[in-house]
Tab-separated table of C-alpha atoms in Angstrom:
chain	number	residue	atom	x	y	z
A	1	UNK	CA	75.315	-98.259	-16.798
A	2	UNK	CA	77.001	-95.191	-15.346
A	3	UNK	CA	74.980	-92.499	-14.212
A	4	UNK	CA	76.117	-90.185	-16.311
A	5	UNK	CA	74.861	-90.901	-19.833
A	6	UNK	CA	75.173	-88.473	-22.850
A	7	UNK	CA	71.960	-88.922	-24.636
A	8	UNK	CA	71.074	-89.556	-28.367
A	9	UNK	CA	67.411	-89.185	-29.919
A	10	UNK	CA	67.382	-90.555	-33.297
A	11	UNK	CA	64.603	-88.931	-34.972
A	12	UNK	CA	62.541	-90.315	-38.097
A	13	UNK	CA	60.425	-88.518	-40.725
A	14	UNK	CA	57.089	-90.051	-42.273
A	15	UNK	CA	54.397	-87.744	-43.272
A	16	UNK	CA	50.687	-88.878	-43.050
A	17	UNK	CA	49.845	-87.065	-46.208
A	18	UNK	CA	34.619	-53.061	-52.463
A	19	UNK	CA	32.319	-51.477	-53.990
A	20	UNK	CA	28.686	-50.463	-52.631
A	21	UNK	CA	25.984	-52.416	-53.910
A	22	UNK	CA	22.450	-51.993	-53.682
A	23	UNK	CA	19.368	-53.867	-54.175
A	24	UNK	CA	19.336	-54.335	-57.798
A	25	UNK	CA	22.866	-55.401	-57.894
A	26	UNK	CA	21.821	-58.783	-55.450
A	27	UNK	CA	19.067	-59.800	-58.402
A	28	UNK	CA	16.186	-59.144	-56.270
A	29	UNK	CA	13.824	-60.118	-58.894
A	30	UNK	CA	10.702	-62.283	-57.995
A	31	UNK	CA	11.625	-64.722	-60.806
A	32	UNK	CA	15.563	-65.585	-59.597
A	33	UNK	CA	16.124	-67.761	-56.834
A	34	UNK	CA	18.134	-66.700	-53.830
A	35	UNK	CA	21.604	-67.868	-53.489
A	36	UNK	CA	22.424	-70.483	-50.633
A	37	UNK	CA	25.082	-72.955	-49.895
A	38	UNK	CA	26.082	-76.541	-48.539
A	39	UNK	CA	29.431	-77.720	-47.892
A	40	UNK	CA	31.175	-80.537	-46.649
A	41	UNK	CA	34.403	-80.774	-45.103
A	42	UNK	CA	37.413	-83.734	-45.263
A	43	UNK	CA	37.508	-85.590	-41.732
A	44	UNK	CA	40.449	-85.207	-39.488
A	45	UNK	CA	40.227	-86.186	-35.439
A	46	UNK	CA	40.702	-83.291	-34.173
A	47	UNK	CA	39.089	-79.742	-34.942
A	48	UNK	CA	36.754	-79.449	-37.844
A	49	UNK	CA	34.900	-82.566	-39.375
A	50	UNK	CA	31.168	-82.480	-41.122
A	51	UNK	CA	29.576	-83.300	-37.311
A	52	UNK	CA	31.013	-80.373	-35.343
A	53	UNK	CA	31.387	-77.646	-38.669
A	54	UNK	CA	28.752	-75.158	-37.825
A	55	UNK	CA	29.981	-71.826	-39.762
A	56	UNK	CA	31.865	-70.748	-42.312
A	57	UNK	CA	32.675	-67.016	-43.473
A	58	UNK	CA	31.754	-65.942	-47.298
A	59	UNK	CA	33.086	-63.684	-50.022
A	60	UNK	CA	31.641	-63.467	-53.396
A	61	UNK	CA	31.372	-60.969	-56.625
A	62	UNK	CA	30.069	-61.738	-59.874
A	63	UNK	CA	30.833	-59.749	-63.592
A	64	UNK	CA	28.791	-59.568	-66.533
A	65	UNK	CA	28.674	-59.263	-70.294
A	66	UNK	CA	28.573	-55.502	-70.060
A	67	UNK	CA	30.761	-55.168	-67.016
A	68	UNK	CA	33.694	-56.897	-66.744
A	69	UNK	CA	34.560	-54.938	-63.085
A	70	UNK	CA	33.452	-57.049	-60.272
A	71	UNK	CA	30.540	-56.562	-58.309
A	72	UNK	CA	30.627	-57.767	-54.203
A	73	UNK	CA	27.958	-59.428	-53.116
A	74	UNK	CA	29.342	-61.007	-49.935
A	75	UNK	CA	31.859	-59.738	-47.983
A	76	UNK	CA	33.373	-61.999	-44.756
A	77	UNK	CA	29.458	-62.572	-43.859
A	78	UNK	CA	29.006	-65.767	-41.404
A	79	UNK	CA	26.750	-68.658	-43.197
A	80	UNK	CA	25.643	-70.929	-40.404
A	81	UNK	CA	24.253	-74.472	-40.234
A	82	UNK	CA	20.793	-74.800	-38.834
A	83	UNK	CA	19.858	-78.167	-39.204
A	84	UNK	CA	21.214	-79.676	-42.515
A	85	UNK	CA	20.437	-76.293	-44.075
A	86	UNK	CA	23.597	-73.300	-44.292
A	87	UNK	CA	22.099	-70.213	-43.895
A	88	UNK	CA	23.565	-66.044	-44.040
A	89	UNK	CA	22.899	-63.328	-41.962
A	90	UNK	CA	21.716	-59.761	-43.462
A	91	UNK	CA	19.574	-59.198	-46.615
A	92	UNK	CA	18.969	-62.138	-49.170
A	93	UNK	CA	21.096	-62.243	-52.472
A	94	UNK	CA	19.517	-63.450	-55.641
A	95	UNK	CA	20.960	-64.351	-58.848
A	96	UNK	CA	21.389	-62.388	-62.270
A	97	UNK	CA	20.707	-64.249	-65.069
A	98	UNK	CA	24.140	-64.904	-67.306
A	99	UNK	CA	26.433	-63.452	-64.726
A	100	UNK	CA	29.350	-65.213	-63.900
A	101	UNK	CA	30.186	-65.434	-60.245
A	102	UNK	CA	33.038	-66.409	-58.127
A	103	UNK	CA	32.639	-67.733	-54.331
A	104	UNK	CA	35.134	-68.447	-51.698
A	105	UNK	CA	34.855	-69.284	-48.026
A	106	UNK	CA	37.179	-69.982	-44.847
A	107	UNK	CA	36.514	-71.303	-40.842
A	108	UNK	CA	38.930	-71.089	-38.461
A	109	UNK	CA	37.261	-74.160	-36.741
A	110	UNK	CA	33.798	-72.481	-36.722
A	111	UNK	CA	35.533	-68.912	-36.192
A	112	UNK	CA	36.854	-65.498	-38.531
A	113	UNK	CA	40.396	-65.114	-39.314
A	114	UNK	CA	40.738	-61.108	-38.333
A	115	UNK	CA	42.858	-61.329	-41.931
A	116	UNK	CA	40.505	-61.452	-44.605
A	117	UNK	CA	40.919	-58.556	-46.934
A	118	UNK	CA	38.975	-58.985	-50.421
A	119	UNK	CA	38.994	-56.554	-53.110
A	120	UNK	CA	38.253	-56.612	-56.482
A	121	UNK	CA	37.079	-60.275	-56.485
A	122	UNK	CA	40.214	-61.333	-55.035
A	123	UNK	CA	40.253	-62.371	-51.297
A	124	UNK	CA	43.576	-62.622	-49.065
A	125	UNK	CA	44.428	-64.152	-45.858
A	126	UNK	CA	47.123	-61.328	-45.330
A	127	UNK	CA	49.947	-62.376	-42.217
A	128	UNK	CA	47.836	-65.182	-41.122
A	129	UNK	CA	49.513	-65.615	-37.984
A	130	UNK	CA	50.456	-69.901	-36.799
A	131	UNK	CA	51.837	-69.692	-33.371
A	132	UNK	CA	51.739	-70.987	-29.601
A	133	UNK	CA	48.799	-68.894	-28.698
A	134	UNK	CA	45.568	-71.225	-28.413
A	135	UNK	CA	43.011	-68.698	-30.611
A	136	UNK	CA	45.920	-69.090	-33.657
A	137	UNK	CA	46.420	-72.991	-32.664
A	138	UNK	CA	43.453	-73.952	-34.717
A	139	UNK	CA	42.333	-75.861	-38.328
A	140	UNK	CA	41.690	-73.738	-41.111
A	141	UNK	CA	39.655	-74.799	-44.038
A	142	UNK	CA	39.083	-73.164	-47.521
A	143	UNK	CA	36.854	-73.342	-50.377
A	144	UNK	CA	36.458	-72.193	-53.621
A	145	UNK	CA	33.090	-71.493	-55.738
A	146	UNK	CA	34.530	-70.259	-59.403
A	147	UNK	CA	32.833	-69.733	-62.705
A	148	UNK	CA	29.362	-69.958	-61.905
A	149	UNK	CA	26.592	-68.967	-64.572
A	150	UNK	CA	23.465	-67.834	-62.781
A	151	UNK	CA	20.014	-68.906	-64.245
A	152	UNK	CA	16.814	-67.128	-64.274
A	153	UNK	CA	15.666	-70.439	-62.402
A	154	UNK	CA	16.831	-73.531	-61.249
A	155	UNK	CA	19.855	-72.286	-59.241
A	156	UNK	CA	21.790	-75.045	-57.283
A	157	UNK	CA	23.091	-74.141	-53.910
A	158	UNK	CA	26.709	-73.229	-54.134
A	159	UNK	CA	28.877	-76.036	-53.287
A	160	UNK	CA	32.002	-76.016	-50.899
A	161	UNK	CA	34.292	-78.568	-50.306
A	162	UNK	CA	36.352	-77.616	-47.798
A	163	UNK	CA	39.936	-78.556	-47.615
A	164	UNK	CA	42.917	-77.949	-44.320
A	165	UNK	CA	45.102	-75.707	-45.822
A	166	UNK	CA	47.569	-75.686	-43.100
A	167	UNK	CA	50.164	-78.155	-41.837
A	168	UNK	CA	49.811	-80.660	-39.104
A	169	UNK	CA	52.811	-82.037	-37.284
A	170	UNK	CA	52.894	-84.894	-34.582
A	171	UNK	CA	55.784	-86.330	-32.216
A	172	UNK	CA	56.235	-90.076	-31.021
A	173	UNK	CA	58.570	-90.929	-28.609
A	174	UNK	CA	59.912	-94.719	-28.690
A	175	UNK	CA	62.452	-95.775	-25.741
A	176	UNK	CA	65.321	-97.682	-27.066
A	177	UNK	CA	67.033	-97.997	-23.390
A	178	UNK	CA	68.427	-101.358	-21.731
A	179	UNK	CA	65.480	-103.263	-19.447
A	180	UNK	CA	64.992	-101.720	-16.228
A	181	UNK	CA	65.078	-98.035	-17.636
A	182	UNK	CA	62.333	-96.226	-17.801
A	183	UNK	CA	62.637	-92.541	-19.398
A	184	UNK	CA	59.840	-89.632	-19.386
A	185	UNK	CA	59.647	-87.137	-22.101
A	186	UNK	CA	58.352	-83.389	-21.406
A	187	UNK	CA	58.585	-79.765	-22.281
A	188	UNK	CA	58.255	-80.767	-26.469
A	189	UNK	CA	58.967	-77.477	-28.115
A	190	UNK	CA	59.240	-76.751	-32.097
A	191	UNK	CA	61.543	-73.517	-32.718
A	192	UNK	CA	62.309	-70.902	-35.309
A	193	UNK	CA	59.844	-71.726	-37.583
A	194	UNK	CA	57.984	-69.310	-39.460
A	195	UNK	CA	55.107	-67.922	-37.989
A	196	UNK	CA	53.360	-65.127	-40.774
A	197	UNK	CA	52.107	-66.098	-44.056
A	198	UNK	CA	49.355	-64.347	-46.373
A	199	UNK	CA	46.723	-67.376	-48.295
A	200	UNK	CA	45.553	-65.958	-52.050
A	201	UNK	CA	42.152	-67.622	-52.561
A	202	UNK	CA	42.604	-67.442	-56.449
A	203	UNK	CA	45.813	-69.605	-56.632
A	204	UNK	CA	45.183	-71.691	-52.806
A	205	UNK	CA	49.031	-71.015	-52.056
A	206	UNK	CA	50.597	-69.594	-49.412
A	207	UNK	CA	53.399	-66.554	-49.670
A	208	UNK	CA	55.429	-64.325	-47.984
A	209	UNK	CA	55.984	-66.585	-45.282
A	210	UNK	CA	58.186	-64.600	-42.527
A	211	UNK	CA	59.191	-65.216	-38.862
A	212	UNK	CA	58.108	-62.445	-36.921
A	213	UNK	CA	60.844	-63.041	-34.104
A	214	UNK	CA	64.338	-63.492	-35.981
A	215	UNK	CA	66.865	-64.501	-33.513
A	216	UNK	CA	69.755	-66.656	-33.241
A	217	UNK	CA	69.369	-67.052	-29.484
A	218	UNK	CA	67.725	-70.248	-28.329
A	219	UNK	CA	65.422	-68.334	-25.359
A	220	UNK	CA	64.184	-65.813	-27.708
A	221	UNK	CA	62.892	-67.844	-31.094
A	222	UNK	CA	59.372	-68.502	-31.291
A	223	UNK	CA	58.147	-71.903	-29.728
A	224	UNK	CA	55.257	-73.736	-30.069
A	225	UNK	CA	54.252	-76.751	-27.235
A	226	UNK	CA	53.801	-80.099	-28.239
A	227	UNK	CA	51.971	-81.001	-25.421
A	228	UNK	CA	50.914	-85.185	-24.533
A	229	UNK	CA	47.155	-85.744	-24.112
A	230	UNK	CA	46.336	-85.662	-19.948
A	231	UNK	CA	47.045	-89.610	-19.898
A	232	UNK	CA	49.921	-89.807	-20.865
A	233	UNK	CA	51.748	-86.592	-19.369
A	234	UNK	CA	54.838	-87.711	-17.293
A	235	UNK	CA	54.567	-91.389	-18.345
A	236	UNK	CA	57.307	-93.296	-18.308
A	237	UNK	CA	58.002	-95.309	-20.718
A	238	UNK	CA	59.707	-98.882	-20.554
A	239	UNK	CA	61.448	-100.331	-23.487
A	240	UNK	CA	59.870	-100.262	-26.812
A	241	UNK	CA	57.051	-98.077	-25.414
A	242	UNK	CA	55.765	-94.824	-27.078
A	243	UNK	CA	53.950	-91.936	-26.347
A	244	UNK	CA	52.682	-89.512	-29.103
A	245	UNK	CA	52.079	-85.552	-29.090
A	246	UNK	CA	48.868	-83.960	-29.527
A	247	UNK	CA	49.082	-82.128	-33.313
A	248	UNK	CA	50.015	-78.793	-33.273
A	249	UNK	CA	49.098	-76.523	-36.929
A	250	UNK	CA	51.855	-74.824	-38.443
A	251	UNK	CA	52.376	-72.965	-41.741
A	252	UNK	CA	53.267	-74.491	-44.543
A	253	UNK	CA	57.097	-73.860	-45.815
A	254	UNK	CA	59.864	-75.748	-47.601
A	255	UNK	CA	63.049	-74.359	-45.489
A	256	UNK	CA	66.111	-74.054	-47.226
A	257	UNK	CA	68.327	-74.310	-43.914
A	258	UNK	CA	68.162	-77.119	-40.961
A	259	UNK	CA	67.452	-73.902	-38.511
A	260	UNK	CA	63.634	-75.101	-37.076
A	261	UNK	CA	64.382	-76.802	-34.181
A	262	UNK	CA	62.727	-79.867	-31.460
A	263	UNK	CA	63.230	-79.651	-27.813
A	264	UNK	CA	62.388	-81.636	-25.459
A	265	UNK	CA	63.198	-82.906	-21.817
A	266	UNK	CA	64.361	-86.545	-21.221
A	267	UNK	CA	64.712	-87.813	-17.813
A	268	UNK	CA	65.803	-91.342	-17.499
A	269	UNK	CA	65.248	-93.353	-13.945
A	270	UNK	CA	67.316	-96.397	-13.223
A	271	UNK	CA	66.047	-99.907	-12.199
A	272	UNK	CA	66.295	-98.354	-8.755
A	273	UNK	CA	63.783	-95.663	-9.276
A	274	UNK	CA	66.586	-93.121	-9.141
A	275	UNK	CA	66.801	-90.112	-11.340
A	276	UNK	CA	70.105	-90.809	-13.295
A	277	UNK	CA	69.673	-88.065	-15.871
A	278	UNK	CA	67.099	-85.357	-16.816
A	279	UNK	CA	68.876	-83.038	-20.092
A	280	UNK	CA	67.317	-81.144	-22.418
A	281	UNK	CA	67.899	-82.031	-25.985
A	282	UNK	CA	67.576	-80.404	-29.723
A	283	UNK	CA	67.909	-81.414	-33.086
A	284	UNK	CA	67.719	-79.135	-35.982
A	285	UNK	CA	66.173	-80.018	-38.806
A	286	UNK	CA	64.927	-78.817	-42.786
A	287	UNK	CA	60.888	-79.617	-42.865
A	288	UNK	CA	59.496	-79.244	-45.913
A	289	UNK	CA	55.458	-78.591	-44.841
A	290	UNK	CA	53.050	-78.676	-47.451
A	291	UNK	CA	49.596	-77.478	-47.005
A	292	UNK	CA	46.783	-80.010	-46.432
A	293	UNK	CA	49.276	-82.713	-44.797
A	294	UNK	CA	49.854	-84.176	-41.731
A	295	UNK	CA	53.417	-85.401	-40.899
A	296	UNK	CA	54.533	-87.717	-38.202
A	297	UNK	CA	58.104	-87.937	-36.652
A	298	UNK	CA	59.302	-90.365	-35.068
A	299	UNK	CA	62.097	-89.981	-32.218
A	300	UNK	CA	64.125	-93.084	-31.265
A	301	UNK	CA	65.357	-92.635	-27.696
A	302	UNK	CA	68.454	-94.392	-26.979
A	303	UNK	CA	71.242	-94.368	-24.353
A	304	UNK	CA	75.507	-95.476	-23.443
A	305	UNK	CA	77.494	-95.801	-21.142
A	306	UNK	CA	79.884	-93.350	-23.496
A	307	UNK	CA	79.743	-92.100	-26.819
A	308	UNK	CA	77.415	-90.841	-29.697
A	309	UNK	CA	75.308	-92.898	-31.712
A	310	UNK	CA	74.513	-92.413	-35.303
A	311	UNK	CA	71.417	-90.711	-36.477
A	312	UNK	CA	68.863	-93.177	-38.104
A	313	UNK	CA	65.916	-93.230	-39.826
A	314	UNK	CA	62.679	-95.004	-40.142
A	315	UNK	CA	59.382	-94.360	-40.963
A	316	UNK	CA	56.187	-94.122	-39.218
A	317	UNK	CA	53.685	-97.400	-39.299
A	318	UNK	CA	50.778	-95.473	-38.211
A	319	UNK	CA	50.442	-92.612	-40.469
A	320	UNK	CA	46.960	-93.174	-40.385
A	321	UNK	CA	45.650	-89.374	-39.119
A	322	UNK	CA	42.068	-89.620	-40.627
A	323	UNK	CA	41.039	-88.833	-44.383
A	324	UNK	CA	41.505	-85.185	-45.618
A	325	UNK	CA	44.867	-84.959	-44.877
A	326	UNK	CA	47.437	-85.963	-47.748
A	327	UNK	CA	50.235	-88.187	-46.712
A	328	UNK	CA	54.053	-87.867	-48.229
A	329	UNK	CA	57.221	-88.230	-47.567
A	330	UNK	CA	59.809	-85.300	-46.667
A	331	UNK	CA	63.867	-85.864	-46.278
A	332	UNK	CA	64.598	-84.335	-43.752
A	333	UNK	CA	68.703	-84.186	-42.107
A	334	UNK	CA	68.119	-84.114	-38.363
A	335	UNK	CA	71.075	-82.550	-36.794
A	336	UNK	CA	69.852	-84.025	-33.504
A	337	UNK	CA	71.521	-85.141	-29.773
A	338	UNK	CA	73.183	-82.187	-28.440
A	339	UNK	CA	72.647	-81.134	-25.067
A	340	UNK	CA	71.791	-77.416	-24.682
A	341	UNK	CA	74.018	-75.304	-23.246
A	342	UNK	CA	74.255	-71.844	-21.719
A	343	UNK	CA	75.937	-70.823	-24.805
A	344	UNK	CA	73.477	-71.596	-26.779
C-alpha cells in the first residue's frame, strides 16, 4: 500500500435497549405510622446498581377530601441506606388517614441534581445539564410513588423502583486493514449534541431539550470524550481486533438533522512499524436517544490504496450492557469518512 491512504470508517448502529407545613400537617398522631421507604434500582455496570446505591433525594405532598390543594411534606430531603433500612434526615412524617399522596425521588449516582424545583405537587428537573464535565457525566435514576391512600395503621414503606432515565452511548472500533497493519484509535469525541433538558416527574419525559453552545464551527460545538478504559488506551489493533469506549450519558433526543457528530484520531503503522498515516476523521449522524437505553455503535475501520468506500452497516453482537437498560434499534444515516479540514 502507498503511504498515503484516504481513510474510511464505516460506522454501524445497534442499540442495547411550597407551602409551610407544620406538625399537624405530617400526621403526628400516636396511632399513624411514620412514613419510610425501600427501593431498588435496575443493574447496569457502571454507576448505580442495588450494591453501591446509598441515597436518594425525596419530594412528596399529599391532598385530601376537604382540600384538594397539595400539601408538601418532603422537599429534595436525602433518604439514606443504613443497613438494608432507607432512612430521612429532619423531623419524622406520619400518615393521615384517607389522604392521598404522591412520592417521587431522583440520585445522581448517590448525589442532588442542583435542578430540582417542585411546586404544587409537581417536581421538575429544570435545564438538567449532560455534558463533558465529570460532576454532569453521571447516571440518573427516577422514581415515582403516586396515588397512595394512607391508613390509620398498617402503612407499607413507600416503594421505589428506580429506573436510568438518561441515554447511554458506547463506541467499538473493529480494524478492517490488510495483515501487517496495525491502526490506534484516540481523541473519540461526540459533537453538537444537545446538552440542556428539563425531566417532569408527572409524565417521566424529557422537554425543552436545547444546546447551550450553537455553532457551526467544528472547534467551538460542545464535545464530550469517549475515552478507552486505561488498558486499552493507545492499543493497536491488528486485523479483526476491537477496542470499545467507556459509556458516556447523554440526553435523550430524536434529532431531526444528521448535525451530532464522532471524531476520532486514526493512526495506522505499516508492517515496518512506521507511522504511514495519523488523520482525524468525522461522520455526522441523526441519533434518535431514548431515555432508559443504552446504544452501541459500531465503527468498521478500513483502508486503500485510492478511493472511497461505501458506508455499511451491521449490527452489534454484544449488546449485552447489563439489565435495566432497554435495547432497540435506531436508523441512523452516517455521513462518515471525511477528513477534517481547516475549513471546517
Amino acid at each position: 500500500m502507498k503511504k498515503s491512504l484516504i481513510i474510511l470508517a464505516a460506522a454501524a448502529l445497534a442499540m442495547a435497549a411550597c407551602t409551610t407545613t407544620k406538625d399537624i400537617d405530617y400526621g403526628v398522631a400516636q396511632a399513624s405510622k411514620q412514613v419510610s421507604f425501600t427501593s431498588h434500582v435496575n443493574k447496569n455496570t457502571r454507576a448505580l446498581s442495588n450494591d453501591n446505591f446509598s441515597q436518594f433525594n425525596v419530594f412528596g405532598s399529599y391532598t385530601t377530601a376537604t382540600s384538594t390543594t397539595p400539601t408538601q411534606v418532603f422537599n429534595d430531603i436525602a433518604v439514606t441506606k443504613n443497613g438494608t433500612d432507607w432512612t430521612y434526615s429532619g423531623d419524622a412524617r406520619y400518615w393521615i388517614k384517607d389522604a392521598t399522596y404522591t412520592f417521587y425521588a431522583y440520585s445522581k449516582e448517590n448525589g442532588k441534581t442542583g435542578t430540582s424545583r417542585f411546586n404544587a405537587a409537581e417536581l421538575t428537573l429544570e435545564d438538567y445539564t449532560v455534558d463533558a464535565a465529570s460532576e454532569n457525566q453521571k447516571d440518573l435514576v427516577f422514581a415515582s410513588a403516586p396515588n397512595i391512600t394512607g391508613k390509620e395503621s398498617g402503612n407499607d414503606k413507600v416503594a421505589f423502583d428506580f429506573k436510568h432515565i438518561l441515554s447511554k452511548i458506547r463506541f467499538k472500533f473493529t480494524s478492517d486493514f490488510p495483515e501487517g497493519y496495525k491502526v490506534k484509535v484516540n481523541q473519540v469525541e461526540v459533537r453538537n449534541f444537545r446538552d440542556k433538558g428539563t425531566f417532569t416527574a408527572s409524565t417521566g419525559e424529557w422537554t425543552n431539550q436545547k444546546r447551550s453552545v450553537e455553532t457551526e464551527v467544528a472547534e467551538q460545538m460542545l464535545k464530550i470524550s469517549a475515552t478507552f478504559a486505561e488498558a486499552d488506551t493507545d492499543k493497536e489493533l491488528e486485523r479483526t481486533q476491537s477496542v470499545a469506549t467507556q459509556d458516556i450519558y447523554v440526553l435523550p433526543f430524536a434529532y431531526t438533522q444528521p448535525n451530532v457528530r464522532l471524531y476520532f484520531q486514526l493512526t495506522i503503522i505499516n508492517e515496518n512499524g512506521a507511522v504511514v498515516s495519523q488523520k482525524v476523521n468525522y461522520g455526522a449522524f441523526k441519533p434518535t436517544w431514548a431515555k432508559g437505553t443504552a446504544y452501541s455503535y459500531n465503527v468498521t475501520l478500513t483502508g486503500k490504496e485510492a478511493g472511497l468506500e461505501k458506508i455499511e452497516f451491521t449490527t452489534s453482537d454484544d449488546m449485552d450492557l447489563e439489565g435495566g437498560w432497554a435495547t432497540g434499534t435506531d436508523n441512523v444515516e452516517f455521513n462518515f469518512g471525511s477528513e477534517v479540514t481547516a475549513e471546517e
